Amino acid sequence: QVQLQESGPGLVKASETLSLTCNVSGGSISNYYRSWIRQPPGMGLEWIVYMHYAESTNYNPSLESRVTMSIDTSKNQFSLELSSVTAADTAVYYCVVTNIVTGDLSWGQGTLVNVSS
Amino acid sequence: NFMLAQPHSVSESPGRTVSISCTGSGGSIANNYVQWYQQRPGSTPTTVIYEDTRRPSGVPDRFSGSIDSSSNSASLTISGLKTEDEADYYCQSYDNNNWVFGGGTQLTVL
């Protein structure tokens, strides 16, 4: 069973760049499509970005101009960068993978990122 | 744009059966797979249904998913309700490979 673990700073200053990494264990990252999802405190789930077939990438239109997603197959991990953050970007950030063969989806535990003014 | 709508909350008694709806608009819900996620209070979301009807290993068969093209909706049905099923449930699908989430349904088991 694949396991995911997000890592990164829990506090980011407004106007700076949020950087998170998702470490994948129990399976090769090449066998999965990769996504980032976030959840502001007390609110629902919001999709950020989805890297899928042939590394094609789809972005939430409301975030696209500020989002960069990358993958490091040698480290079996993928990353998220969100630039020019504001208080509205305070949320728990989850990495999610979709098994290319089975279609099953697995979630990381999530990491809370607070944006300070 | 394709959107998904869920009831804000539902409640049912232990041992009973409950269905949570997820209604599509701006497109056909049958065109893309629907997933359902369970999020217990203070916990991370977990997948309970993927590809419309499939259950991940470890998810009890009390959980089932279905699609109704006539109403353009998906449903998550939980039978034999247990207090541990009390959680928020989110449906999710795709719109040209963009993820679309429903707003979530709070299930109370009382």
JSON list of C-alpha atoms in Angstrom, two decimals, chain B residues 22-82:
[
{"chain": "B", "resi": 22, "resn": "CYS", "atom": "CA", "xyz": [-24.14, 14.38, -5.66]},
{"chain": "B", "resi": 23, "resn": "THR", "atom": "CA", "xyz": [-25.89, 16.18, -8.52]},
{"chain": "B", "resi": 24, "resn": "GLY", "atom": "CA", "xyz": [-24.03, 17.36, -11.56]},
{"chain": "B", "resi": 25, "resn": "SER", "atom": "CA", "xyz": [-24.72, 20.51, -13.56]},
{"chain": "B", "resi": 26, "resn": "GLY", "atom": "CA", "xyz": [-23.08, 21.90, -16.66]},
{"chain": "B", "resi": 27, "resn": "GLY", "atom": "CA", "xyz": [-22.37, 18.44, -18.03]},
{"chain": "B", "resi": 28, "resn": "SER", "atom": "CA", "xyz": [-23.16, 14.76, -17.77]},
{"chain": "B", "resi": 29, "resn": "ILE", "atom": "CA", "xyz": [-22.07, 13.05, -14.59]},
{"chain": "B", "resi": 30, "resn": "ALA", "atom": "CA", "xyz": [-21.75, 9.80, -16.54]},
{"chain": "B", "resi": 31, "resn": "ASN", "atom": "CA", "xyz": [-18.92, 11.20, -18.66]},
{"chain": "B", "resi": 32, "resn": "ASN", "atom": "CA", "xyz": [-16.29, 10.95, -15.92]},
{"chain": "B", "resi": 33, "resn": "TYR", "atom": "CA", "xyz": [-15.69, 8.76, -12.90]},
{"chain": "B", "resi": 34, "resn": "VAL", "atom": "CA", "xyz": [-16.98, 9.86, -9.51]},
{"chain": "B", "resi": 35, "resn": "GLN", "atom": "CA", "xyz": [-15.08, 9.34, -6.28]},
{"chain": "B", "resi": 36, "resn": "TRP", "atom": "CA", "xyz": [-16.30, 9.64, -2.69]},
{"chain": "B", "resi": 37, "resn": "TYR", "atom": "CA", "xyz": [-14.14, 10.63, 0.26]},
{"chain": "B", "resi": 38, "resn": "GLN", "atom": "CA", "xyz": [-14.84, 10.27, 3.96]},
{"chain": "B", "resi": 39, "resn": "GLN", "atom": "CA", "xyz": [-13.38, 12.78, 6.40]},
{"chain": "B", "resi": 40, "resn": "ARG", "atom": "CA", "xyz": [-13.95, 12.07, 10.06]},
{"chain": "B", "resi": 41, "resn": "PRO", "atom": "CA", "xyz": [-13.65, 15.03, 12.46]},
{"chain": "B", "resi": 42, "resn": "GLY", "atom": "CA", "xyz": [-10.05, 16.13, 12.76]},
{"chain": "B", "resi": 43, "resn": "SER", "atom": "CA", "xyz": [-8.82, 13.49, 10.31]},
{"chain": "B", "resi": 44, "resn": "THR", "atom": "CA", "xyz": [-7.51, 13.28, 6.80]},
{"chain": "B", "resi": 45, "resn": "PRO", "atom": "CA", "xyz": [-9.86, 12.36, 3.94]},
{"chain": "B", "resi": 46, "resn": "THR", "atom": "CA", "xyz": [-9.86, 8.74, 2.82]},
{"chain": "B", "resi": 47, "resn": "THR", "atom": "CA", "xyz": [-11.28, 7.21, -0.34]},
{"chain": "B", "resi": 48, "resn": "VAL", "atom": "CA", "xyz": [-14.39, 5.07, 0.19]},
{"chain": "B", "resi": 49, "resn": "ILE", "atom": "CA", "xyz": [-15.52, 4.78, -3.44]},
{"chain": "B", "resi": 50, "resn": "TYR", "atom": "CA", "xyz": [-13.58, 5.33, -6.68]},
{"chain": "B", "resi": 51, "resn": "GLU", "atom": "CA", "xyz": [-14.51, 4.97, -10.34]},
{"chain": "B", "resi": 52, "resn": "ASP", "atom": "CA", "xyz": [-18.22, 5.31, -9.51]},
{"chain": "B", "resi": 53, "resn": "THR", "atom": "CA", "xyz": [-18.68, 1.98, -7.74]},
{"chain": "B", "resi": 54, "resn": "ARG", "atom": "CA", "xyz": [-15.38, 0.46, -6.69]},
{"chain": "B", "resi": 55, "resn": "ARG", "atom": "CA", "xyz": [-14.32, 0.08, -3.07]},
{"chain": "B", "resi": 56, "resn": "PRO", "atom": "CA", "xyz": [-10.70, 0.28, -1.94]},
{"chain": "B", "resi": 57, "resn": "SER", "atom": "CA", "xyz": [-9.44, -2.66, 0.04]},
{"chain": "B", "resi": 58, "resn": "GLY", "atom": "CA", "xyz": [-10.37, -2.26, 3.67]},
{"chain": "B", "resi": 59, "resn": "VAL", "atom": "CA", "xyz": [-13.58, -0.32, 3.03]},
{"chain": "B", "resi": 60, "resn": "PRO", "atom": "CA", "xyz": [-16.55, -2.40, 4.22]},
{"chain": "B", "resi": 61, "resn": "ASP", "atom": "CA", "xyz": [-19.17, -3.50, 1.71]},
{"chain": "B", "resi": 62, "resn": "ARG", "atom": "CA", "xyz": [-21.70, -1.41, 3.65]},
{"chain": "B", "resi": 63, "resn": "PHE", "atom": "CA", "xyz": [-20.46, 1.40, 1.40]},
{"chain": "B", "resi": 64, "resn": "SER", "atom": "CA", "xyz": [-21.64, 1.45, -2.21]},
{"chain": "B", "resi": 65, "resn": "GLY", "atom": "CA", "xyz": [-21.66, 3.94, -5.05]},
{"chain": "B", "resi": 66, "resn": "SER", "atom": "CA", "xyz": [-23.97, 4.38, -7.99]},
{"chain": "B", "resi": 67, "resn": "ILE", "atom": "CA", "xyz": [-24.68, 6.64, -10.95]},
{"chain": "B", "resi": 68, "resn": "ASP", "atom": "CA", "xyz": [-28.13, 7.69, -12.16]},
{"chain": "B", "resi": 69, "resn": "SER", "atom": "CA", "xyz": [-27.92, 9.28, -15.59]},
{"chain": "B", "resi": 70, "resn": "SER", "atom": "CA", "xyz": [-31.59, 10.20, -15.58]},
{"chain": "B", "resi": 71, "resn": "SER", "atom": "CA", "xyz": [-31.10, 12.55, -12.63]},
{"chain": "B", "resi": 72, "resn": "ASN", "atom": "CA", "xyz": [-27.48, 13.34, -13.53]},
{"chain": "B", "resi": 73, "resn": "SER", "atom": "CA", "xyz": [-26.43, 12.34, -10.07]},
{"chain": "B", "resi": 74, "resn": "ALA", "atom": "CA", "xyz": [-24.18, 10.00, -8.14]},
{"chain": "B", "resi": 75, "resn": "SER", "atom": "CA", "xyz": [-25.03, 8.50, -4.80]},
{"chain": "B", "resi": 76, "resn": "LEU", "atom": "CA", "xyz": [-23.12, 7.09, -1.89]},
{"chain": "B", "resi": 77, "resn": "THR", "atom": "CA", "xyz": [-25.17, 4.59, 0.08]},
{"chain": "B", "resi": 78, "resn": "ILE", "atom": "CA", "xyz": [-24.16, 3.41, 3.53]},
{"chain": "B", "resi": 79, "resn": "SER", "atom": "CA", "xyz": [-26.10, 0.53, 5.01]},
{"chain": "B", "resi": 80, "resn": "GLY", "atom": "CA", "xyz": [-26.08, -0.75, 8.59]},
{"chain": "B", "resi": 81, "resn": "LEU", "atom": "CA", "xyz": [-25.00, 2.67, 9.82]},
{"chain": "B", "resi": 82, "resn": "LYS", "atom": "CA", "xyz": [-22.51, 2.78, 12.66]}
]
